[in-house]
Coordinates of C-alpha atoms in Angstrom, one line a residue:
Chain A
X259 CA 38.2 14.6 -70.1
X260 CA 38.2 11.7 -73.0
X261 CA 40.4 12.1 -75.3
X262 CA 40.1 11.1 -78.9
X263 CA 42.9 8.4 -79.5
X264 CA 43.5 8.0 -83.3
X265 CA 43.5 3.6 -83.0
X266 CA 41.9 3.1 -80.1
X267 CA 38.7 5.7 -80.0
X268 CA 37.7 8.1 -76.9
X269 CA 39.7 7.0 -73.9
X270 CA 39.2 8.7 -70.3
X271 CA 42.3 11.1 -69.2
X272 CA 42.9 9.3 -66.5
X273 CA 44.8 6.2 -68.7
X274 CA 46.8 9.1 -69.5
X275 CA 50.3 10.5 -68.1
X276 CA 51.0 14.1 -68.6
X277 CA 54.3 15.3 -69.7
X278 CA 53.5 18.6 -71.5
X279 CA 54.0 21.0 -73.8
X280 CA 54.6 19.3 -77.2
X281 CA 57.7 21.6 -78.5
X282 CA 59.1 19.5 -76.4
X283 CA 59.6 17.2 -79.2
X284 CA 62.0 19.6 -80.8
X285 CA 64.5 19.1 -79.0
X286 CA 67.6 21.3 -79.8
X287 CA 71.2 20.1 -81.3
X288 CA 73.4 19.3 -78.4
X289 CA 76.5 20.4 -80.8
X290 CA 75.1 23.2 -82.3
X291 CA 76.4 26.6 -81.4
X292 CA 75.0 28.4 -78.0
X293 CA 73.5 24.3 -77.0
X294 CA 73.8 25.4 -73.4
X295 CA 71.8 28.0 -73.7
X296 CA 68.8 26.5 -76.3
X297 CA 69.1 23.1 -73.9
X298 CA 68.1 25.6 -70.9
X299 CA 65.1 27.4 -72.5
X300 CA 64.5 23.9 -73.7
X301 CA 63.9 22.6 -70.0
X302 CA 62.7 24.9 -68.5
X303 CA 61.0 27.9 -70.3
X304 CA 57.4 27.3 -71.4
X305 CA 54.8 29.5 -73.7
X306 CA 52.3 28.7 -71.1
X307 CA 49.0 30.0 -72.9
X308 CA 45.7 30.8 -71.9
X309 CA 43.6 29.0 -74.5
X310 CA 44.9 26.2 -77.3
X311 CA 47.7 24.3 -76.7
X312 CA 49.3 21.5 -78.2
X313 CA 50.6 18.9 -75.2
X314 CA 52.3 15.7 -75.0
X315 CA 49.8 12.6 -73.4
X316 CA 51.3 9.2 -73.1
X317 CA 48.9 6.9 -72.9
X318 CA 50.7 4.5 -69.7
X319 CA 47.6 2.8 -68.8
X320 CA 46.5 1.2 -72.4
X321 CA 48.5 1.0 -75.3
X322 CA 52.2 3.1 -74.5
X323 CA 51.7 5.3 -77.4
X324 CA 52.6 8.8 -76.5
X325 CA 49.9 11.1 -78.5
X326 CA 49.6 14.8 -79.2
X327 CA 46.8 16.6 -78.3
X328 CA 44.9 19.8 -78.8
X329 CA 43.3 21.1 -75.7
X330 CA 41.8 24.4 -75.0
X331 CA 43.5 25.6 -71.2
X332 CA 40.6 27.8 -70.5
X333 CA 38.0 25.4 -71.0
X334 CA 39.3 21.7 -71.0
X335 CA 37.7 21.3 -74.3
X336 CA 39.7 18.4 -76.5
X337 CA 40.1 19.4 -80.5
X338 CA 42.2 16.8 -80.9
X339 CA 44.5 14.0 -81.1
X340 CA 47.2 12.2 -82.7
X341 CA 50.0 10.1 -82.6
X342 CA 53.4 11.9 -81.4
X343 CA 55.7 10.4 -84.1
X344 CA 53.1 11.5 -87.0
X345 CA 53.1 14.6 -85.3
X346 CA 56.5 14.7 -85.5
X347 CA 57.3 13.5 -88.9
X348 CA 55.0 16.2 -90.4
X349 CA 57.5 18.4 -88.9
X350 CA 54.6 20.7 -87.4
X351 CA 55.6 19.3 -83.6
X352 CA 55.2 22.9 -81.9
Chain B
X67 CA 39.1 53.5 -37.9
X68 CA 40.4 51.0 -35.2
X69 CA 38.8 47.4 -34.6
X70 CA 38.4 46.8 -30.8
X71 CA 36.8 45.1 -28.0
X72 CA 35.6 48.3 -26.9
X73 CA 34.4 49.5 -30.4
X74 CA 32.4 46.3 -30.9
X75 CA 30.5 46.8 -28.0
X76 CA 29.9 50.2 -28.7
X77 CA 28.7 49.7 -32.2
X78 CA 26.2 46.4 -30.9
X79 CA 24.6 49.6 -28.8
X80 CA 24.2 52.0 -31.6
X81 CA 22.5 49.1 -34.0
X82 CA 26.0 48.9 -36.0
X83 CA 25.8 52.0 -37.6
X84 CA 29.2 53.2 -37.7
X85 CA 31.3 50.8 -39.5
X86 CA 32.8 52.7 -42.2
X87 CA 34.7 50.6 -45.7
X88 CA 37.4 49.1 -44.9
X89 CA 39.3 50.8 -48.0
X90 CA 39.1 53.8 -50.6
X91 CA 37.5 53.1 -53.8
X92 CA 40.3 55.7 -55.8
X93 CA 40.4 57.0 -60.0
X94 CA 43.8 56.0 -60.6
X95 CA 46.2 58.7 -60.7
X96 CA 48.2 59.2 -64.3
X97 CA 51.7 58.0 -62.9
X98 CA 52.9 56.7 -59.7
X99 CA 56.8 55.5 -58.1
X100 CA 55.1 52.1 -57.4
X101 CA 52.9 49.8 -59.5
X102 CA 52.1 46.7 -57.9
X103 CA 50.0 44.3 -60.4
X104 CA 47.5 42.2 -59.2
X105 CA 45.4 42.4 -55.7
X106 CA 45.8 39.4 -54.4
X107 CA 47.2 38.1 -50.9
X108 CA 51.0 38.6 -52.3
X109 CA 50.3 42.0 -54.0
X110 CA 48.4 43.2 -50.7
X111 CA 51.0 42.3 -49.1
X112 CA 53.9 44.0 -50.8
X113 CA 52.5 47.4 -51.2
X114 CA 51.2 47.2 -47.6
X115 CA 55.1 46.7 -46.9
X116 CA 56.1 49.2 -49.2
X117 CA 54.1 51.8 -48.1
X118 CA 55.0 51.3 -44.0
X119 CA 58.5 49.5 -44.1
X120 CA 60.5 50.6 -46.6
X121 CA 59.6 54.0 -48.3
X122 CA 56.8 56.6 -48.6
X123 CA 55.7 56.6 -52.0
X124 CA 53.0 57.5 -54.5
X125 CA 52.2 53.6 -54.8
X126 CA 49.0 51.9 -56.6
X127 CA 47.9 48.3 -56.9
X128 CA 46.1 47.5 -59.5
X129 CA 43.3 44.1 -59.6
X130 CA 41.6 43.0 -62.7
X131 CA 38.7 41.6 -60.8
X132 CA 38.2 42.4 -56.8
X133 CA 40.7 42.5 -54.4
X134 CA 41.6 39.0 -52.8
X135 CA 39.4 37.3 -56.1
X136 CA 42.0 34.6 -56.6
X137 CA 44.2 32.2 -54.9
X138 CA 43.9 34.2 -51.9
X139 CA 40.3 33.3 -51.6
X140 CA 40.5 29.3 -53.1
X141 CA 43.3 27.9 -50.8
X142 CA 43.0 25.8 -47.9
X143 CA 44.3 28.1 -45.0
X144 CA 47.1 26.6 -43.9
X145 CA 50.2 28.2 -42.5
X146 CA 53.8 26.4 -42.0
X147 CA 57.3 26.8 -42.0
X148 CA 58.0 23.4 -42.4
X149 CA 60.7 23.1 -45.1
X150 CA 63.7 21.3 -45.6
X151 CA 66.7 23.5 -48.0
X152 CA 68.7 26.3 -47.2
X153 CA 67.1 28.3 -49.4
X154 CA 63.8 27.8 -48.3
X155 CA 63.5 27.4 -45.0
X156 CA 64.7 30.4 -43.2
X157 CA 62.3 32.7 -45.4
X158 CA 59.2 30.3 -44.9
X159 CA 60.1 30.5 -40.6
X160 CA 60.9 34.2 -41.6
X161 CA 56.8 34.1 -43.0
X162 CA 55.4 32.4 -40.0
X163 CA 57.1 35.1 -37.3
X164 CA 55.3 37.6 -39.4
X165 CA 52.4 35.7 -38.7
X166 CA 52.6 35.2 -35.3
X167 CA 52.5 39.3 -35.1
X168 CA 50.0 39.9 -38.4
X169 CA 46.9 40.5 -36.5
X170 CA 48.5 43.4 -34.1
X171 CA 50.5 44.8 -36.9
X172 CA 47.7 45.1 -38.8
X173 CA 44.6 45.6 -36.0
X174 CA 42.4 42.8 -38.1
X175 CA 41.1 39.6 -37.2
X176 CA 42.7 37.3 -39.3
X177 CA 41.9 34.0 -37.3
X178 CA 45.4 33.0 -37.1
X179 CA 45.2 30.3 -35.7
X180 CA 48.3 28.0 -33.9
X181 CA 46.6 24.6 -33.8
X182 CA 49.4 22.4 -35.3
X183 CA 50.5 20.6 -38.4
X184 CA 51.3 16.8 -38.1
X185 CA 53.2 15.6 -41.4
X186 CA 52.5 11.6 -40.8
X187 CA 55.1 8.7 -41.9
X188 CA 54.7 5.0 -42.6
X189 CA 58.2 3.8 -43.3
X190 CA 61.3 3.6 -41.3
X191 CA 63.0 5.5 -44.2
X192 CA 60.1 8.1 -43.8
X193 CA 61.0 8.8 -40.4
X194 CA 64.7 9.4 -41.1
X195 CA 63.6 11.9 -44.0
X196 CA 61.5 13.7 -41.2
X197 CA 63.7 13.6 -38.7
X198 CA 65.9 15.0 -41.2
X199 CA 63.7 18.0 -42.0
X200 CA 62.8 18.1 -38.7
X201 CA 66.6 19.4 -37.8
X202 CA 66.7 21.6 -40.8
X203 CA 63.6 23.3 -39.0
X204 CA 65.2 23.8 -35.8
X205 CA 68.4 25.3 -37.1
X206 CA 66.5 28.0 -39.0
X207 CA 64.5 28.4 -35.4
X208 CA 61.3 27.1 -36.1
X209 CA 60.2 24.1 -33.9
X210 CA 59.4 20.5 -34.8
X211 CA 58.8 17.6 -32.8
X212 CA 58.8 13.7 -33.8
X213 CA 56.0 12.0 -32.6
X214 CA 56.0 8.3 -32.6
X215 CA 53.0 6.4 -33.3
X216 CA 51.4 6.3 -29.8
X217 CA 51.7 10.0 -29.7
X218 CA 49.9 10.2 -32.9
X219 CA 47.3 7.8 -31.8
X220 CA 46.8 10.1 -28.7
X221 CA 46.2 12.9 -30.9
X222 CA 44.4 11.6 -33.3
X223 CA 42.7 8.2 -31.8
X224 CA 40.4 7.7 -35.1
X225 CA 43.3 7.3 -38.0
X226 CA 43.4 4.1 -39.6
X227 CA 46.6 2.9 -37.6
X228 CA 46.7 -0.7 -39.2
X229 CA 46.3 0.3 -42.9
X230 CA 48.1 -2.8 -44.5
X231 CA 49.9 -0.5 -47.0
X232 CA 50.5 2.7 -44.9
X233 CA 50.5 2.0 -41.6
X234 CA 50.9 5.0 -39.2
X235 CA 54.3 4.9 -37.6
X236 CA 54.4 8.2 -36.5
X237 CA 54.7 12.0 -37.4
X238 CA 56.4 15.3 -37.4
X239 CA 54.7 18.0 -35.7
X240 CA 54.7 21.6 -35.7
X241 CA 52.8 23.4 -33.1
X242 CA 53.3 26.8 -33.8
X243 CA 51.8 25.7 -37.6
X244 CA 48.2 26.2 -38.0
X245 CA 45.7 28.3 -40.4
X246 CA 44.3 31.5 -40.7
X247 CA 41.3 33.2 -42.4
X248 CA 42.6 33.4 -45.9
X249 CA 40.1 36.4 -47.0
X250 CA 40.8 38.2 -43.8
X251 CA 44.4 38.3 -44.5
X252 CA 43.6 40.2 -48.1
X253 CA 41.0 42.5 -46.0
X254 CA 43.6 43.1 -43.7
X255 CA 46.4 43.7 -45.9
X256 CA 44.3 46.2 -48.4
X257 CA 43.1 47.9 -45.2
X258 CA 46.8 48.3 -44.0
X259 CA 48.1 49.3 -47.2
X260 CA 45.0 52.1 -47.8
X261 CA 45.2 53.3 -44.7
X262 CA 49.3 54.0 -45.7
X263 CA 48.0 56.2 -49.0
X264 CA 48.3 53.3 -51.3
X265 CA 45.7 53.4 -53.8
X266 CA 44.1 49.9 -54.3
X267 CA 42.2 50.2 -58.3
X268 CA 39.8 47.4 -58.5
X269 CA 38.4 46.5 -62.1
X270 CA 41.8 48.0 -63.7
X271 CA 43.2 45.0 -66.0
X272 CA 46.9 45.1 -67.2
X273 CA 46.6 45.1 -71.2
X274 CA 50.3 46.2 -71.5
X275 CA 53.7 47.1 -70.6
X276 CA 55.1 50.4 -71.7
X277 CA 58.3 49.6 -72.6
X278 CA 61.3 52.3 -74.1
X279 CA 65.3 51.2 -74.2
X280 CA 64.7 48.5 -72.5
X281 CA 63.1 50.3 -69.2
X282 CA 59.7 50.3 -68.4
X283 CA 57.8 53.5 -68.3
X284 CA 54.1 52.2 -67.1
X285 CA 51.6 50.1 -67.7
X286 CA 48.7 50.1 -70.3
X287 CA 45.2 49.1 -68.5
X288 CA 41.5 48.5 -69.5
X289 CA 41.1 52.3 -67.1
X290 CA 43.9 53.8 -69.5
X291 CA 47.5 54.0 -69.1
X292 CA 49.4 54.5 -65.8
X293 CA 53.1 55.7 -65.9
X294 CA 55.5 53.9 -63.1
X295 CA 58.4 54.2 -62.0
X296 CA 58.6 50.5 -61.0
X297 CA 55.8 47.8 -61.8
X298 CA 55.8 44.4 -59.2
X299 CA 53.8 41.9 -60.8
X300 CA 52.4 39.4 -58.3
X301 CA 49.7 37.5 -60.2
X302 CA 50.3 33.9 -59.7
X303 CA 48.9 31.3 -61.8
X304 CA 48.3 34.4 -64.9
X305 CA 52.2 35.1 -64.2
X306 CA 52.6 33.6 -67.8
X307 CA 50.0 35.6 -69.9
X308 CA 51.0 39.1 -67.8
X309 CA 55.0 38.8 -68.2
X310 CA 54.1 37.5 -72.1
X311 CA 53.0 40.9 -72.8
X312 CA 56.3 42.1 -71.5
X313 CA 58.2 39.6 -74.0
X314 CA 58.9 37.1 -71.5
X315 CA 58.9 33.5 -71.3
X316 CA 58.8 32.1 -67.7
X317 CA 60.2 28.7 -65.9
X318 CA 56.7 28.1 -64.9
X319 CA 53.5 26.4 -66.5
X320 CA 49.8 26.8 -65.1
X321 CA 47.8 24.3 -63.3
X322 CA 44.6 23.6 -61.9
X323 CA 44.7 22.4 -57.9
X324 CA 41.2 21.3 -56.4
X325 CA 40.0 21.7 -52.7
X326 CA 37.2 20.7 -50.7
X327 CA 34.3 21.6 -47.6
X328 CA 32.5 19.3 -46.4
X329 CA 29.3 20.4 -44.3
X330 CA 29.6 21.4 -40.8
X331 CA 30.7 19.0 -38.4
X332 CA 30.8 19.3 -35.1
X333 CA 35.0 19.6 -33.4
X334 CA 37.0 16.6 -34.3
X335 CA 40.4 17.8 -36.1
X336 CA 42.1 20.7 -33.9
X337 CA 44.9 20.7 -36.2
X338 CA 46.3 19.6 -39.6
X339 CA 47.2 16.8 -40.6
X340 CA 48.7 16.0 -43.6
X341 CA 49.4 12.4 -45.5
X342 CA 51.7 13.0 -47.9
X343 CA 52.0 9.2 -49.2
X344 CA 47.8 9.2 -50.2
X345 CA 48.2 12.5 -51.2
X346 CA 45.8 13.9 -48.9
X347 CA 45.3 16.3 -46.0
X348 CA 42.5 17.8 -44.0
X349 CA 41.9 20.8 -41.3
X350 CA 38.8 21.6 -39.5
X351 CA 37.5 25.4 -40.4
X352 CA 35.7 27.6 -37.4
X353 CA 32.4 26.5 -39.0
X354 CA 33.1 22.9 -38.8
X355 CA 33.6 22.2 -42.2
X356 CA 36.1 19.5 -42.8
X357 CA 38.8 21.2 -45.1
X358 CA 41.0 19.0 -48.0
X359 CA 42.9 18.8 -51.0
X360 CA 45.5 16.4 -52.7
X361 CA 47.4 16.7 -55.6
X362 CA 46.7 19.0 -58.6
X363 CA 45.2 17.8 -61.5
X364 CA 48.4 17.4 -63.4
X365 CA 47.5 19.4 -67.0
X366 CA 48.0 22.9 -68.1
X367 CA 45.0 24.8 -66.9
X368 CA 43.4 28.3 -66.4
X369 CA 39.7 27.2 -66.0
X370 CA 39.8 27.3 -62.1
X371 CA 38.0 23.8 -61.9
X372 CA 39.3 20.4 -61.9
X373 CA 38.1 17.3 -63.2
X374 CA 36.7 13.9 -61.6
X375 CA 39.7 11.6 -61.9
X376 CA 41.3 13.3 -59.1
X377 CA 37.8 14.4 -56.8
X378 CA 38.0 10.1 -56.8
X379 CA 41.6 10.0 -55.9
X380 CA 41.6 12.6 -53.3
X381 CA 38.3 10.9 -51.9
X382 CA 40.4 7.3 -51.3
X383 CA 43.1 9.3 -49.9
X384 CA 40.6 10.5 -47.1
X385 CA 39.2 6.9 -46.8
X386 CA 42.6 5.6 -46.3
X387 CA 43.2 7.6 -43.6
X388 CA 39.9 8.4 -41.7
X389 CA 37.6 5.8 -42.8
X390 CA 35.0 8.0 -41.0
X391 CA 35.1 11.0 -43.3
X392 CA 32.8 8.8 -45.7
X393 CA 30.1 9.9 -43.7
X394 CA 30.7 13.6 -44.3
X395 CA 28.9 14.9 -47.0
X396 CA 30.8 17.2 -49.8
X397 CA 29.7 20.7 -49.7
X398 CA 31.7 22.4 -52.6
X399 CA 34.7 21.8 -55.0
X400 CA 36.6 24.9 -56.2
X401 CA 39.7 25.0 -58.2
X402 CA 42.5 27.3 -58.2
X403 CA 45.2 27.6 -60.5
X404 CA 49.1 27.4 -59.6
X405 CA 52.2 29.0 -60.9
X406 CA 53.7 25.6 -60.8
X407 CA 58.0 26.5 -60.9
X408 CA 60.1 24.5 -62.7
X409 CA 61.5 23.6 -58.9
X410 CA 58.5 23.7 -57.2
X411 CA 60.0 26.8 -55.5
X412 CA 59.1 30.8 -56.2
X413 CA 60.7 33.2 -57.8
X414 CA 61.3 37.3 -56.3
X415 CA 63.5 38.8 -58.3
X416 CA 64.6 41.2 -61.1
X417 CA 64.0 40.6 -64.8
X418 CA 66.0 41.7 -67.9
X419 CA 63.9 44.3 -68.3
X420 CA 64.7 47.7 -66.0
X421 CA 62.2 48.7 -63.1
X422 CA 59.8 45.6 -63.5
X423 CA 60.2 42.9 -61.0
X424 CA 58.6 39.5 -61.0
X425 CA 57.2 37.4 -57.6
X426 CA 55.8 34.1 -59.2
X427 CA 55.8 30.4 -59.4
X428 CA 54.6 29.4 -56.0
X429 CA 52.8 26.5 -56.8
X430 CA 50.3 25.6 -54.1
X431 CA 52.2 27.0 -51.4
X432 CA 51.1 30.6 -51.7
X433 CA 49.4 31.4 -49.0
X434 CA 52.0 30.5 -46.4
X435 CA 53.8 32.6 -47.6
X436 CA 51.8 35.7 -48.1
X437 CA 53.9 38.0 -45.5
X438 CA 57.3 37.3 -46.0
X439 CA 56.7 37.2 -49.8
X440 CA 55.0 40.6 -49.5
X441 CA 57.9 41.4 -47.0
X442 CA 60.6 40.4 -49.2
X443 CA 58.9 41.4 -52.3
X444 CA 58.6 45.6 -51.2
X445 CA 62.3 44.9 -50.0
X446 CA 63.5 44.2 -53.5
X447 CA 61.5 47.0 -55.2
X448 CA 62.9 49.5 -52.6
X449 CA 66.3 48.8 -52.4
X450 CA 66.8 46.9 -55.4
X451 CA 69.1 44.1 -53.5
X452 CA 67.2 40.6 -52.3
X453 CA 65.4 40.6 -48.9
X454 CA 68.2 38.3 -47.0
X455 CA 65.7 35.1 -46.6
X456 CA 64.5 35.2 -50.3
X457 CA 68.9 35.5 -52.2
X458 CA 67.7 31.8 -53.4
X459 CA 64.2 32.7 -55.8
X460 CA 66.6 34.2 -58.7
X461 CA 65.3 34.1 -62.0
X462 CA 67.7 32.8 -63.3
X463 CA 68.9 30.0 -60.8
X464 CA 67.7 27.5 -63.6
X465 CA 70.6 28.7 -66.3
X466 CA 73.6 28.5 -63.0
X467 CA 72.5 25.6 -61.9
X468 CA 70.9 26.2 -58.6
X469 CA 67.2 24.8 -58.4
X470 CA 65.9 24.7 -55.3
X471 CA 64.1 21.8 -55.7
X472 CA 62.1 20.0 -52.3
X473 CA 60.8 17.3 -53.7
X474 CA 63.5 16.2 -56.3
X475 CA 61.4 16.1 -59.5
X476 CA 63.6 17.7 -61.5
X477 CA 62.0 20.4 -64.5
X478 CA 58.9 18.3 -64.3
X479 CA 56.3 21.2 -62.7
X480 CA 53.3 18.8 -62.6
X481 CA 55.3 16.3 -60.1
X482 CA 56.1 19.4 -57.6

């Protein structure tokens, strides 16, 4: 798989670590009310779908930047990718 | 129909004309006590266990494809009970007894066969950790023996002893470990369980749970809906897309595993042997082929192939250890996709919602664990209380704390 990196062009997956899902950058308010319980679906429950998914890649091998990307499950295709704190700015990190 | 020695030689004299199908091709009936989802080696396996073991029962499993068409049919054949925690152990040695007797339980060849797994070790700190486990394995009454590395080297006279990095210091071995025909086991399972009045519907994909007051009522399928008393859903790596449609989000996240067949050799590995440090092991099948895998690929997957980054890395792993298997050619590279756990251990259990019951996240360690999981499975859908080796796969062991977690990767399911 090459993934499109937004400064550095196509890279080959294998630069990449995987950590997953990328609603994992929402992470929930450890003082909120019921944290116990948001910090445990938080860990450990996933969506898990068959088909697009939105996934955390950090590229460890080349430039450290962790990236979001758009993969299809089913098919390996790459839609595409960007950087995890734009992502995350934009507020659309799930 | 019984297999035999004697029917075999009858049926060579009367030009094989007798054989008869192995199983039933039934309609599926409007309702039944038992719905078992998904006709694979753990699915086979429970309703053959319900229907014999615990209780007589209008029961039906139902298969989306052909029976045995997934995992059951992609893994590398091996059988073990070579665990290390509490909670593990015990039902994995519980697995291999059931094993031991599969073939005359069920009169079908499954090729089990006892030829040995040999975990090697290259550290002095490796050794402790396997003389460790080794321990573990003997108090749950399974048998282990620490080899050192002359014992190996007797063995196994071609591994790369001297390897700079990972020299070969010695092993752990399991005798009574070995593999078994993985499609015969389905075969022999869907058999058993027809020949018990369970009715195995092939081409009958689960579209929907009927769900009222937060019981469920039956199942919608592509052949129409099918009322249940209780639904099992065994379906490894779709466990996530089936219990979706039931509202549920599980501890577990789908990956793609590869494995490997080189062509026919002639006899040189009578066992398995396993190096966990290149992330490789190997087996010799009845045919010769040299039989491997590694790691899996490490992304979410459901596209039941791999990609090259880790073909290459499961390739140096073989030349690390057995310089020699350059010289095989590669015959095929399949994929199979795991229920990878949020522990890296399974899960039989209950779920919120009444009468359907999960067995999932097995990872790559499936088909091991085919009987006792089909075993333990029928147990909890009888009797509604945990089969006594499997009280540790709860559902919800993440939320009070109690992982069971071998390889201490923490909620991380691509590092189990």
């Amino acid at each position: 798989m090459l993934i499109p990196h937004p400064l550095l062009g196509l890279r080959d997956s294998s630069e990449f670590t995987y950590l997953g899902d990328a609603a994992l950058l929402d992470r929930p308010d450890g003082m909120a009310e019921g944290a116990a319980a948001r910090f445990h679906d938080y860990v450990h429950l996933r969506d898990n779908p068959a088909g697009i998914h939105r996934e955390l890649w950090f590229h460890e091998q080349g430039d450290r930047s962790w990236l979001v990307v758009t993969r299809n499950t089913v098919t390996h295709e790459i839609l595409g990718a960007e950087l995890a704190r734009e992502a995350r700015l934009k507020g659309g990190a799930a | 129909m019984r297999f035999s020695g004697f029917r075999v030689f009858t049926e060579a004299l009367r030009g094989h004309k007798g054989w008869q199908p192995l199983w039933r091709n039934p309609e599926p009936q409007p309702a039944y006590d038992y719905v078992i989802v998904g006709g694979g080696g753990h699915g086979l396996a429970t309703a053959y266990y319900l229907a014999t073991t615990f209780r007589q029962a209008r029961i039906a499993v139902l298969e989306k494809g052909w029976l045995g068409s997934g995992n059951i049919g992609r893994n590398t054949t091996i059988i073990r009970s070579n665990y290390l925690l509490p909670g593990n152990q015990p039902f994995y040695e519980f697995s291999m007894k059931l094993w031991e007797g599969l073939e005359q339980e069920l009169n079908f060849n499954a090729m089990v066969s006892q030829r040995g797994i040999l975990n090697l070790f290259h550290t002095d700190a490796q050794r402790d950790a396997y003389r460790r486990r080794g321990n573990a394995m003997l108090l749950s009454g399974a048998d282990a023996e620490l080899l050192d590395s002359a014992q190996v080297r007797a063995m196994y006279p071609f591994l790369n002893f001297d390897n700079a990095r990972f020299p070969i210091k010695g092993g752990l071995l399991q005798r009574r470990a070995g593999t078994a025909r993985h499609d015969g086991v389905a075969w022999g399972y869907a058999r058993g369980a027809d020949m018990a009045g369970v009715d195995l519907i092939q081409n009958c994909e689960v579209t929907g749970f009927r769900i009222e007051n937060g019981r469920v009522r039956g199942v919608e399928t592509s052949r129409g809906h099918i009322g249940a008393g209780k639904v099992g859903v065994a379906v490894a790596g779709s466990s996530g897309r089936v219990m979706a449609m039931a509202g549920m989000r599980l501890p577990i996240e789908s990956h793609v595993l590869q494995a490997f067949v080189t062509e026919g050799l002639k006899p040189v590995i009578d066992g398995v042997i396993t190096f966990g440090a290149g992330h490789f092991y190997v087996s010799q099948s009845d045919k010769g082929g040299l039989v491997f895998g590694g790691d899996i690929d490490g992304y979410n997957s459901y596209a039941q192939r791999g990609n090259m980054a880790v073909i290459e890395d499961v390739a140096q792993g073989g030349m690390a250890l057995m310089p020699m298997i350059g010289r095989a050619r590669l015959l095929r590279v399949w994929g199979g996709i795991m229920d990878m756990s949020m522990d890296g251990s399974p899960i039989i259990d209950r779920t919120p919602i009444e009468g359907l019951y999960l067995n999932a996240g097995w990872c790559y360690g499936g088909f091991k664990a085919t009987p006792a999981s089909g075993h333990a499975f029928a147990h909890l859908l009888a009797t509604d209380t945990p089969h006594d080796t499997a009280r540790a796969y709860r559902l919800d062991r993440f939320a009070r704390g109690r992982p069971i977690d071998e390889k201490g990767m923490g909620a991380q399911p691509n590092l189990h």
